[in-house]
Amino acid sequence: MLTLGVLASGSGSNFQSIVNNIESGYLNARVAVLISDKPDAYAIERAKKHNIEHLVLNPKDFPDKDAYYSHIAKELKRRGVELVILAGFMRVVGKALIDEYRNRIMNIHPALLPSFPGLHGQKQAADYSVKISGCTVHFVDEGMDTGPIIIQAAVPAYHDDTEETLGKRILKQEHKIFPYAIKLYSEGKITLESRKVVISGDREDFAVANPPIDELKT
Amino acid sequence: MLTLGVLASGSGSNFQSIVNNIESGYLNARVAVLISDKPDAYAIERAKKHNIEHLVLNPKDFPDKDAYYSHIAKELKRRGVELVILAGFMRVVGKALIDEYRNRIMNIHPALLPSFPGLHGQKQAADYSVKISGCTVHFVDEGMDTGPIIIQAAVPAYHDDTEETLGKRILKQEHKIFPYAIKLYSEGKITLESRKVVISGDREDFAVANPPIDELKT
């Protein structure tokens, strides 16, 4: 059974989907601890509800970024955390944590990276007016959403989409691909060759377009 | 019937797919002229084969970029060209042509813009090791592949893809979405609201992931 540590700053709906998939038996894993940088994050309520230990660690209580992330790494390690999950953790993770959990930290981003990194990927995509957007689970490196990509999902985007309507369409897929990426990891199906993520298992060809074009389906 | 002018620098396989779709009756259009900046472009052979007028216009024969693109605009206008098609035209189009054909120049790019603009989008995507890539038809503005997006198609990308294998998978979709974008334009179904491309017609929801996840299909 894989031991997870989850970092979240906000609502924690991705945290919830992971917990749900553990409780349903889809994921052979347990969440050892939820760590939030914000005392009022709703993710904390979710942790309480599911009897998951939670910690509030405020960066302001630490002398610097290195001390903060060293402390987080220590808290994760002492609970035997094997894989760290960033579920809406709104900070660029410090090197102290990345070094300790190299290629064992997963993040989800609401865009088809490398398009629209950073904050508000959904708004960026809606403003740019792409026709296809999506979400990305990736390993975390020192950059801003630049780490090796594990899985991506694509959805259509429309000219009259707002951050909210597009975000909702994307979020639905986030709740599926994040647990799936953790499942693949827990089953030892993910390996890394430099920055290429190798996934064992079936492949499935597809082609989708927006606007839809019948000919593409043939 | 829509009058097209095509600019190409190389093999011209997208030019060929447009010609095929005209000859099959799918597209209610004609190609008035093919213009190449390279005398040895294979696209010229394709034009000859289909009895399409062709011009070789070498930028070196013009005093500057402005003179070059003014001349191209003149050649297109005198043939009544309504929509300009960049089919593998390997130059950043000059302002003289863009001003004359504002929002009436379409380009195809082998990536899901704004990811991987510029040269070798397929290689950039393979090297980055994304899990989903694709192609984009967009109107041309002064930037490098930055204009309003008309249609996008997405395909899977694999860790062992090369520029060639991924490029082939993408090209298959290019040959479909480019004629389709022209068809939508010729039918008056495309309008612009600032940089948002509004397309009248049906919408079709989809969600695809790579690696594939069964739950996404439900």
mmCIF file of N, CA and C in Angstrom, chain A residues 26 112-116 126-133 145-156 158-161 169 172-173 176-177 180 184 193 195-199 202-218, chain B residues 26 112-116 126-133 145-156 158-161 169 172-173 176-177 180 184 193 195-199 202-218:
data_model
loop_
_atom_site.group_PDB
_atom_site.id
_atom_site.type_symbol
_atom_site.label_atom_id
_atom_site.label_comp_id
_atom_site.label_asym_id
_atom_site.label_seq_id
_atom_site.Cartn_x
_atom_site.Cartn_y
_atom_site.Cartn_z
ATOM 1 N N TYR A 26 -10.364 1.729 -5.514
ATOM 2 C CA TYR A 26 -9.688 1.930 -6.805
ATOM 3 C C TYR A 26 -8.198 2.126 -6.596
ATOM 4 N N LEU A 112 -3.063 22.162 -20.729
ATOM 5 C CA LEU A 112 -2.203 21.219 -21.439
ATOM 6 C C LEU A 112 -0.800 21.811 -21.479
ATOM 7 N N LEU A 113 -0.034 21.536 -20.438
ATOM 8 C CA LEU A 113 1.338 22.052 -20.386
ATOM 9 C C LEU A 113 2.120 21.571 -21.604
ATOM 10 N N PRO A 114 3.076 22.382 -22.114
ATOM 11 C CA PRO A 114 3.596 23.612 -21.520
ATOM 12 C C PRO A 114 2.765 24.864 -21.791
ATOM 13 N N SER A 115 1.566 24.747 -22.365
ATOM 14 C CA SER A 115 0.704 25.926 -22.484
ATOM 15 C C SER A 115 0.212 26.356 -21.102
ATOM 16 N N PHE A 116 0.178 27.639 -20.887
ATOM 17 C CA PHE A 116 -0.484 28.247 -19.727
ATOM 18 C C PHE A 116 -0.009 27.730 -18.368
ATOM 19 N N ALA A 126 -8.907 30.519 -21.620
ATOM 20 C CA ALA A 126 -10.139 31.156 -22.093
ATOM 21 C C ALA A 126 -9.819 32.498 -22.752
ATOM 22 N N ASP A 127 -8.917 33.257 -22.173
ATOM 23 C CA ASP A 127 -8.553 34.562 -22.747
ATOM 24 C C ASP A 127 -7.821 34.395 -24.087
ATOM 25 N N TYR A 128 -6.964 33.389 -24.156
ATOM 26 C CA TYR A 128 -6.235 33.160 -25.412
ATOM 27 C C TYR A 128 -7.199 32.661 -26.488
ATOM 28 N N SER A 129 -8.262 31.979 -25.998
ATOM 29 C CA SER A 129 -9.279 31.389 -26.868
ATOM 30 C C SER A 129 -8.733 30.228 -27.687
ATOM 31 N N VAL A 130 -8.123 29.282 -26.993
ATOM 32 C CA VAL A 130 -7.775 28.012 -27.636
ATOM 33 C C VAL A 130 -9.057 27.226 -27.896
ATOM 34 N N LYS A 131 -8.972 26.235 -28.759
ATOM 35 C CA LYS A 131 -10.131 25.379 -29.036
ATOM 36 C C LYS A 131 -10.051 24.057 -28.281
ATOM 37 N N ILE A 132 -8.860 23.719 -27.815
ATOM 38 C CA ILE A 132 -8.694 22.517 -26.992
ATOM 39 C C ILE A 132 -7.820 22.887 -25.792
ATOM 40 N N SER A 133 -8.291 22.539 -24.613
ATOM 41 C CA SER A 133 -7.462 22.695 -23.425
ATOM 42 C C SER A 133 -7.506 21.388 -22.645
ATOM 43 N N ASP A 145 5.806 24.518 -13.155
ATOM 44 C CA ASP A 145 5.018 23.567 -13.956
ATOM 45 C C ASP A 145 5.793 23.017 -15.151
ATOM 46 N N THR A 146 7.079 22.776 -14.957
ATOM 47 C CA THR A 146 7.935 22.346 -16.076
ATOM 48 C C THR A 146 8.373 20.879 -15.995
ATOM 49 N N GLY A 147 7.978 20.173 -14.958
ATOM 50 C CA GLY A 147 8.497 18.822 -14.758
ATOM 51 C C GLY A 147 7.946 17.791 -15.736
ATOM 52 N N PRO A 148 8.510 16.570 -15.693
ATOM 53 C CA PRO A 148 8.120 15.495 -16.625
ATOM 54 C C PRO A 148 6.628 15.196 -16.562
ATOM 55 N N ILE A 149 6.008 15.106 -17.739
ATOM 56 C CA ILE A 149 4.556 14.923 -17.834
ATOM 57 C C ILE A 149 4.187 13.448 -17.762
ATOM 58 N N ILE A 150 3.246 13.117 -16.882
ATOM 59 C CA ILE A 150 2.821 11.737 -16.652
ATOM 60 C C ILE A 150 1.578 11.407 -17.458
ATOM 61 N N ILE A 151 0.598 12.262 -17.388
ATOM 62 C CA ILE A 151 -0.674 12.020 -18.084
ATOM 63 C C ILE A 151 -1.307 13.362 -18.399
ATOM 64 N N GLN A 152 -1.977 13.408 -19.549
ATOM 65 C CA GLN A 152 -2.725 14.612 -19.924
ATOM 66 C C GLN A 152 -4.114 14.206 -20.399
ATOM 67 N N ALA A 153 -5.072 15.069 -20.183
ATOM 68 C CA ALA A 153 -6.418 14.882 -20.733
ATOM 69 C C ALA A 153 -6.816 16.157 -21.461
ATOM 70 N N ALA A 154 -7.496 15.986 -22.594
ATOM 71 C CA ALA A 154 -7.906 17.120 -23.425
ATOM 72 C C ALA A 154 -9.420 17.234 -23.457
ATOM 73 N N VAL A 155 -9.898 18.466 -23.441
ATOM 74 C CA VAL A 155 -11.335 18.748 -23.568
ATOM 75 C C VAL A 155 -11.502 19.931 -24.521
ATOM 76 N N PRO A 156 -12.703 20.087 -25.101
ATOM 77 C CA PRO A 156 -12.913 21.247 -25.969
ATOM 78 C C PRO A 156 -13.010 22.541 -25.167
ATOM 79 N N TYR A 158 -14.545 26.634 -25.817
ATOM 80 C CA TYR A 158 -15.398 27.388 -26.730
ATOM 81 C C TYR A 158 -15.178 28.884 -26.571
ATOM 82 N N HIS A 159 -15.539 29.632 -27.630
ATOM 83 C CA HIS A 159 -15.257 31.071 -27.605
ATOM 84 C C HIS A 159 -15.985 31.765 -26.466
ATOM 85 N N ASP A 160 -17.124 31.202 -26.053
ATOM 86 C CA ASP A 160 -17.882 31.858 -24.987
ATOM 87 C C ASP A 160 -17.620 31.227 -23.622
ATOM 88 N N ASP A 161 -16.572 30.423 -23.535
ATOM 89 C CA ASP A 161 -16.184 29.893 -22.227
ATOM 90 C C ASP A 161 -15.644 31.008 -21.349
ATOM 91 N N ARG A 169 -15.182 22.150 -16.771
ATOM 92 C CA ARG A 169 -14.992 21.047 -17.731
ATOM 93 C C ARG A 169 -13.643 20.363 -17.493
ATOM 94 N N LYS A 172 -13.409 18.266 -14.016
ATOM 95 C CA LYS A 172 -14.005 16.927 -14.097
ATOM 96 C C LYS A 172 -12.945 15.898 -14.508
ATOM 97 N N GLN A 173 -12.068 16.297 -15.412
ATOM 98 C CA GLN A 173 -11.005 15.377 -15.855
ATOM 99 C C GLN A 173 -9.871 15.309 -14.841
ATOM 100 N N LYS A 176 -10.240 12.650 -12.470
ATOM 101 C CA LYS A 176 -10.025 11.291 -12.975
ATOM 102 C C LYS A 176 -8.551 10.984 -13.198
ATOM 103 N N ILE A 177 -7.839 11.935 -13.797
ATOM 104 C CA ILE A 177 -6.461 11.591 -14.172
ATOM 105 C C ILE A 177 -5.501 11.611 -12.986
ATOM 106 N N TYR A 180 -5.724 8.331 -11.299
ATOM 107 C CA TYR A 180 -5.186 7.339 -12.239
ATOM 108 C C TYR A 180 -3.657 7.384 -12.270
ATOM 109 N N LEU A 184 -1.197 4.279 -11.343
ATOM 110 C CA LEU A 184 -0.102 3.781 -12.187
ATOM 111 C C LEU A 184 1.207 3.752 -11.394
ATOM 112 N N GLU A 193 12.845 8.113 -18.075
ATOM 113 C CA GLU A 193 14.069 8.126 -18.878
ATOM 114 C C GLU A 193 14.365 9.591 -19.155
ATOM 115 N N ARG A 195 13.695 13.132 -19.020
ATOM 116 C CA ARG A 195 12.422 13.772 -18.684
ATOM 117 C C ARG A 195 11.232 13.058 -19.339
ATOM 118 N N LYS A 196 11.482 11.916 -19.959
ATOM 119 C CA LYS A 196 10.380 11.183 -20.588
ATOM 120 C C LYS A 196 9.773 10.199 -19.602
ATOM 121 N N VAL A 197 8.477 10.289 -19.426
ATOM 122 C CA VAL A 197 7.774 9.387 -18.523
ATOM 123 C C VAL A 197 7.298 8.176 -19.320
ATOM 124 N N VAL A 198 7.834 7.005 -18.966
ATOM 125 C CA VAL A 198 7.490 5.773 -19.660
ATOM 126 C C VAL A 198 6.391 5.070 -18.879
ATOM 127 N N ILE A 199 5.299 4.780 -19.552
ATOM 128 C CA ILE A 199 4.177 4.120 -18.895
ATOM 129 C C ILE A 199 3.925 2.783 -19.554
ATOM 130 N N ASP A 202 -1.377 -0.574 -22.143
ATOM 131 C CA ASP A 202 -1.933 -0.413 -23.480
ATOM 132 C C ASP A 202 -1.842 1.022 -23.969
ATOM 133 N N ARG A 203 -1.803 1.139 -25.278
ATOM 134 C CA ARG A 203 -1.921 2.441 -25.922
ATOM 135 C C ARG A 203 -3.231 2.464 -26.688
ATOM 136 N N GLU A 204 -3.727 3.634 -26.875
ATOM 137 C CA GLU A 204 -5.001 3.761 -27.570
ATOM 138 C C GLU A 204 -4.942 5.015 -28.423
ATOM 139 N N ASP A 205 -5.023 4.831 -29.702
ATOM 140 C CA ASP A 205 -4.949 5.978 -30.598
ATOM 141 C C ASP A 205 -6.256 6.765 -30.535
ATOM 142 N N PHE A 206 -6.145 8.071 -30.713
ATOM 143 C CA PHE A 206 -7.354 8.877 -30.831
ATOM 144 C C PHE A 206 -7.036 10.115 -31.639
ATOM 145 N N ALA A 207 -8.088 10.739 -32.107
ATOM 146 C CA ALA A 207 -7.964 12.055 -32.740
ATOM 147 C C ALA A 207 -9.278 12.768 -32.489
ATOM 148 N N VAL A 208 -9.189 13.922 -31.866
ATOM 149 C CA VAL A 208 -10.389 14.721 -31.610
ATOM 150 C C VAL A 208 -10.126 16.139 -32.088
ATOM 151 N N ALA A 209 -11.174 16.775 -32.550
ATOM 152 C CA ALA A 209 -11.020 18.151 -33.020
ATOM 153 C C ALA A 209 -12.136 19.006 -32.452
ATOM 154 N N ASN A 210 -11.857 20.280 -32.314
ATOM 155 C CA ASN A 210 -12.885 21.252 -31.973
ATOM 156 C C ASN A 210 -12.644 22.489 -32.831
ATOM 157 N N PRO A 211 -13.664 22.918 -33.645
ATOM 158 C CA PRO A 211 -14.987 22.323 -33.784
ATOM 159 C C PRO A 211 -14.921 20.891 -34.324
ATOM 160 N N PRO A 212 -15.982 20.097 -34.045
ATOM 161 C CA PRO A 212 -15.955 18.686 -34.426
ATOM 162 C C PRO A 212 -15.987 18.512 -35.941
ATOM 163 N N ILE A 213 -15.296 17.530 -36.411
ATOM 164 C CA ILE A 213 -15.266 17.260 -37.846
ATOM 165 C C ILE A 213 -15.471 15.769 -38.032
ATOM 166 N N ASP A 214 -16.566 15.433 -38.692
ATOM 167 C CA ASP A 214 -16.955 14.032 -38.782
ATOM 168 C C ASP A 214 -15.839 13.166 -39.345
ATOM 169 N N GLU A 215 -15.149 13.696 -40.325
ATOM 170 C CA GLU A 215 -14.118 12.906 -41.004
ATOM 171 C C GLU A 215 -13.031 12.417 -40.050
ATOM 172 N N LEU A 216 -12.822 13.136 -38.944
ATOM 173 C CA LEU A 216 -11.750 12.765 -38.026
ATOM 174 C C LEU A 216 -12.015 11.438 -37.335
ATOM 175 N N LYS A 217 -13.268 11.045 -37.313
ATOM 176 C CA LYS A 217 -13.596 9.837 -36.553
ATOM 177 C C LYS A 217 -13.354 8.582 -37.356
ATOM 178 N N THR A 218 -13.161 8.702 -38.638
ATOM 179 C CA THR A 218 -13.026 7.516 -39.485
ATOM 180 C C THR A 218 -11.625 6.935 -39.382
ATOM 181 N N TYR B 26 -15.710 18.526 -51.813
ATOM 182 C CA TYR B 26 -15.882 18.846 -50.388
ATOM 183 C C TYR B 26 -15.766 20.345 -50.159
ATOM 184 N N LEU B 112 -0.278 21.999 -30.556
ATOM 185 C CA LEU B 112 -1.428 22.634 -29.921
ATOM 186 C C LEU B 112 -0.985 23.985 -29.383
ATOM 187 N N LEU B 113 -1.054 24.984 -30.244
ATOM 188 C CA LEU B 113 -0.653 26.331 -29.830
ATOM 189 C C LEU B 113 -1.480 26.770 -28.624
ATOM 190 N N PRO B 114 -0.912 27.567 -27.692
ATOM 191 C CA PRO B 114 0.381 28.238 -27.827
ATOM 192 C C PRO B 114 1.598 27.389 -27.446
ATOM 193 N N SER B 115 1.445 26.089 -27.235
ATOM 194 C CA SER B 115 2.633 25.246 -27.022
ATOM 195 C C SER B 115 3.420 25.132 -28.328
ATOM 196 N N PHE B 116 4.719 25.171 -28.206
ATOM 197 C CA PHE B 116 5.639 24.845 -29.296
ATOM 198 C C PHE B 116 5.432 25.635 -30.593
ATOM 199 N N ALA B 126 8.054 16.250 -28.986
ATOM 200 C CA ALA B 126 8.663 14.948 -28.686
ATOM 201 C C ALA B 126 9.763 15.113 -27.647
ATOM 202 N N ASP B 127 10.563 16.141 -27.768
ATOM 203 C CA ASP B 127 11.651 16.370 -26.811
ATOM 204 C C ASP B 127 11.113 16.732 -25.420
ATOM 205 N N TYR B 128 10.062 17.527 -25.408
ATOM 206 C CA TYR B 128 9.470 17.907 -24.118
ATOM 207 C C TYR B 128 8.799 16.696 -23.481
ATOM 208 N N SER B 129 8.346 15.787 -24.377
ATOM 209 C CA SER B 129 7.640 14.568 -23.969
ATOM 210 C C SER B 129 6.272 14.864 -23.351
ATOM 211 N N VAL B 130 5.482 15.611 -24.095
ATOM 212 C CA VAL B 130 4.075 15.768 -23.734
ATOM 213 C C VAL B 130 3.354 14.448 -24.011
ATOM 214 N N LYS B 131 2.173 14.280 -23.450
ATOM 215 C CA LYS B 131 1.365 13.076 -23.683
ATOM 216 C C LYS B 131 0.268 13.323 -24.705
ATOM 217 N N ILE B 132 -0.038 14.599 -24.940
ATOM 218 C CA ILE B 132 -1.010 14.962 -25.970
ATOM 219 C C ILE B 132 -0.433 16.112 -26.783
ATOM 220 N N SER B 133 -0.446 15.939 -28.116
ATOM 221 C CA SER B 133 -0.058 17.054 -28.976
ATOM 222 C C SER B 133 -1.129 17.201 -30.044
ATOM 223 N N ASP B 145 3.097 32.557 -34.872
ATOM 224 C CA ASP B 145 2.057 31.564 -34.553
ATOM 225 C C ASP B 145 1.173 31.995 -33.381
ATOM 226 N N THR B 146 0.887 33.283 -33.308
ATOM 227 C CA THR B 146 0.132 33.824 -32.173
ATOM 228 C C THR B 146 -1.303 34.245 -32.516
ATOM 229 N N GLY B 147 -1.711 34.117 -33.763
ATOM 230 C CA GLY B 147 -2.999 34.651 -34.188
ATOM 231 C C GLY B 147 -4.186 33.856 -33.661
ATOM 232 N N PRO B 148 -5.396 34.384 -33.872
ATOM 233 C CA PRO B 148 -6.624 33.759 -33.368
ATOM 234 C C PRO B 148 -6.781 32.312 -33.861
ATOM 235 N N ILE B 149 -7.105 31.418 -32.940
ATOM 236 C CA ILE B 149 -7.191 29.983 -33.243
ATOM 237 C C ILE B 149 -8.566 29.623 -33.778
ATOM 238 N N ILE B 150 -8.586 28.937 -34.921
ATOM 239 C CA ILE B 150 -9.835 28.568 -35.591
ATOM 240 C C ILE B 150 -10.254 27.152 -35.225
ATOM 241 N N ILE B 151 -9.324 26.225 -35.312
ATOM 242 C CA ILE B 151 -9.636 24.825 -35.035
ATOM 243 C C ILE B 151 -8.360 24.136 -34.547
ATOM 244 N N GLN B 152 -8.542 23.203 -33.634
ATOM 245 C CA GLN B 152 -7.413 22.405 -33.166
ATOM 246 C C GLN B 152 -7.811 20.941 -33.161
ATOM 247 N N ALA B 153 -6.843 20.073 -33.375
ATOM 248 C CA ALA B 153 -7.049 18.633 -33.233
ATOM 249 C C ALA B 153 -5.969 18.092 -32.323
ATOM 250 N N ALA B 154 -6.347 17.137 -31.488
ATOM 251 C CA ALA B 154 -5.417 16.552 -30.516
ATOM 252 C C ALA B 154 -5.193 15.078 -30.810
ATOM 253 N N VAL B 155 -3.959 14.636 -30.642
ATOM 254 C CA VAL B 155 -3.603 13.221 -30.799
ATOM 255 C C VAL B 155 -2.680 12.840 -29.636
ATOM 256 N N PRO B 156 -2.566 11.534 -29.352
ATOM 257 C CA PRO B 156 -1.642 11.127 -28.286
ATOM 258 C C PRO B 156 -0.188 11.256 -28.734
ATOM 259 N N TYR B 158 3.731 9.679 -27.442
ATOM 260 C CA TYR B 158 4.299 8.617 -26.605
ATOM 261 C C TYR B 158 5.763 8.904 -26.310
ATOM 262 N N HIS B 159 6.248 8.293 -25.228
ATOM 263 C CA HIS B 159 7.622 8.590 -24.801
ATOM 264 C C HIS B 159 8.640 8.196 -25.867
ATOM 265 N N ASP B 160 8.287 7.196 -26.678
ATOM 266 C CA ASP B 160 9.245 6.751 -27.695
ATOM 267 C C ASP B 160 8.956 7.358 -29.063
ATOM 268 N N ASP B 161 8.113 8.365 -29.100
ATOM 269 C CA ASP B 161 7.888 9.065 -30.362
ATOM 270 C C ASP B 161 9.135 9.836 -30.775
ATOM 271 N N ARG B 169 1.644 11.288 -37.207
ATOM 272 C CA ARG B 169 0.334 11.212 -36.552
ATOM 273 C C ARG B 169 -0.376 12.562 -36.603
ATOM 274 N N LYS B 172 -1.589 13.652 -40.353
ATOM 275 C CA LYS B 172 -2.848 13.032 -40.764
ATOM 276 C C LYS B 172 -4.031 13.932 -40.385
ATOM 277 N N GLN B 173 -3.944 14.559 -39.223
ATOM 278 C CA GLN B 173 -5.019 15.457 -38.790
ATOM 279 C C GLN B 173 -4.926 16.817 -39.473
ATOM 280 N N LYS B 176 -6.878 17.032 -42.481
ATOM 281 C CA LYS B 176 -8.335 17.086 -42.304
ATOM 282 C C LYS B 176 -8.802 18.453 -41.810
ATOM 283 N N ILE B 177 -8.092 18.995 -40.822
ATOM 284 C CA ILE B 177 -8.626 20.230 -40.218
ATOM 285 C C ILE B 177 -8.391 21.465 -41.079
ATOM 286 N N TYR B 180 -11.122 21.635 -43.566
ATOM 287 C CA TYR B 180 -12.353 21.895 -42.815
ATOM 288 C C TYR B 180 -12.452 23.368 -42.406
ATOM 289 N N LEU B 184 -15.426 25.929 -43.475
ATOM 290 C CA LEU B 184 -16.199 26.766 -42.543
ATOM 291 C C LEU B 184 -16.140 28.226 -42.968
ATOM 292 N N GLU B 193 -14.499 37.827 -32.762
ATOM 293 C CA GLU B 193 -14.779 38.812 -31.704
ATOM 294 C C GLU B 193 -13.457 39.047 -31.002
ATOM 295 N N ARG B 195 -9.953 38.483 -30.372
ATOM 296 C CA ARG B 195 -9.158 37.349 -30.840
ATOM 297 C C ARG B 195 -9.897 36.010 -30.683
ATOM 298 N N LYS B 196 -11.172 36.072 -30.344
ATOM 299 C CA LYS B 196 -11.954 34.845 -30.214
ATOM 300 C C LYS B 196 -12.619 34.496 -31.538
ATOM 301 N N VAL B 197 -12.386 33.286 -32.000
ATOM 302 C CA VAL B 197 -12.978 32.825 -33.246
ATOM 303 C C VAL B 197 -14.299 32.135 -32.923
ATOM 304 N N VAL B 198 -15.372 32.731 -33.432
ATOM 305 C CA VAL B 198 -16.709 32.204 -33.185
ATOM 306 C C VAL B 198 -17.104 31.328 -34.358
ATOM 307 N N ILE B 199 -17.476 30.102 -34.091
ATOM 308 C CA ILE B 199 -17.862 29.169 -35.152
ATOM 309 C C ILE B 199 -19.290 28.732 -34.926
ATOM 310 N N ASP B 202 -22.744 22.899 -34.636
ATOM 311 C CA ASP B 202 -22.863 22.026 -33.476
ATOM 312 C C ASP B 202 -21.595 22.016 -32.636
ATOM 313 N N ARG B 203 -21.809 21.721 -31.384
ATOM 314 C CA ARG B 203 -20.703 21.464 -30.479
ATOM 315 C C ARG B 203 -20.755 19.994 -30.088
ATOM 316 N N GLU B 204 -19.626 19.483 -29.723
ATOM 317 C CA GLU B 204 -19.578 18.075 -29.350
ATOM 318 C C GLU B 204 -18.576 17.939 -28.220
ATOM 319 N N ASP B 205 -19.079 17.527 -27.081
ATOM 320 C CA ASP B 205 -18.200 17.388 -25.929
ATOM 321 C C ASP B 205 -17.313 16.158 -26.099
ATOM 322 N N PHE B 206 -16.108 16.230 -25.584
ATOM 323 C CA PHE B 206 -15.254 15.047 -25.564
ATOM 324 C C PHE B 206 -14.279 15.166 -24.406
ATOM 325 N N ALA B 207 -13.693 14.037 -24.068
ATOM 326 C CA ALA B 207 -12.588 14.010 -23.111
ATOM 327 C C ALA B 207 -11.732 12.818 -23.484
ATOM 328 N N VAL B 208 -10.469 13.079 -23.747
ATOM 329 C CA VAL B 208 -9.539 11.996 -24.073
ATOM 330 C C VAL B 208 -8.313 12.158 -23.191
ATOM 331 N N ALA B 209 -7.704 11.037 -22.857
ATOM 332 C CA ALA B 209 -6.508 11.092 -22.029
ATOM 333 C C ALA B 209 -5.449 10.172 -22.601
ATOM 334 N N ASN B 210 -4.220 10.499 -22.342
ATOM 335 C CA ASN B 210 -3.106 9.613 -22.657
ATOM 336 C C ASN B 210 -2.150 9.644 -21.477
ATOM 337 N N PRO B 211 -1.842 8.454 -20.863
ATOM 338 C CA PRO B 211 -2.364 7.123 -21.213
ATOM 339 C C PRO B 211 -3.877 7.045 -21.042
ATOM 340 N N PRO B 212 -4.488 6.077 -21.770
ATOM 341 C CA PRO B 212 -5.949 5.977 -21.770
ATOM 342 C C PRO B 212 -6.479 5.565 -20.400
ATOM 343 N N ILE B 213 -7.599 6.094 -20.032
ATOM 344 C CA ILE B 213 -8.226 5.743 -18.754
ATOM 345 C C ILE B 213 -9.681 5.477 -19.027
ATOM 346 N N ASP B 214 -10.099 4.250 -18.748
ATOM 347 C CA ASP B 214 -11.437 3.814 -19.125
ATOM 348 C C ASP B 214 -12.499 4.738 -18.563
ATOM 349 N N GLU B 215 -12.307 5.180 -17.332
ATOM 350 C CA GLU B 215 -13.331 5.996 -16.689
ATOM 351 C C GLU B 215 -13.641 7.271 -17.469
ATOM 352 N N LEU B 216 -12.683 7.761 -18.247
ATOM 353 C CA LEU B 216 -12.900 9.014 -18.956
ATOM 354 C C LEU B 216 -13.970 8.884 -20.037
ATOM 355 N N LYS B 217 -14.235 7.672 -20.457
ATOM 356 C CA LYS B 217 -15.169 7.506 -21.571
ATOM 357 C C LYS B 217 -16.613 7.525 -21.130
ATOM 358 N N THR B 218 -16.824 7.394 -19.847
ATOM 359 C CA THR B 218 -18.206 7.302 -19.387
ATOM 360 C C THR B 218 -18.861 8.674 -19.374
#
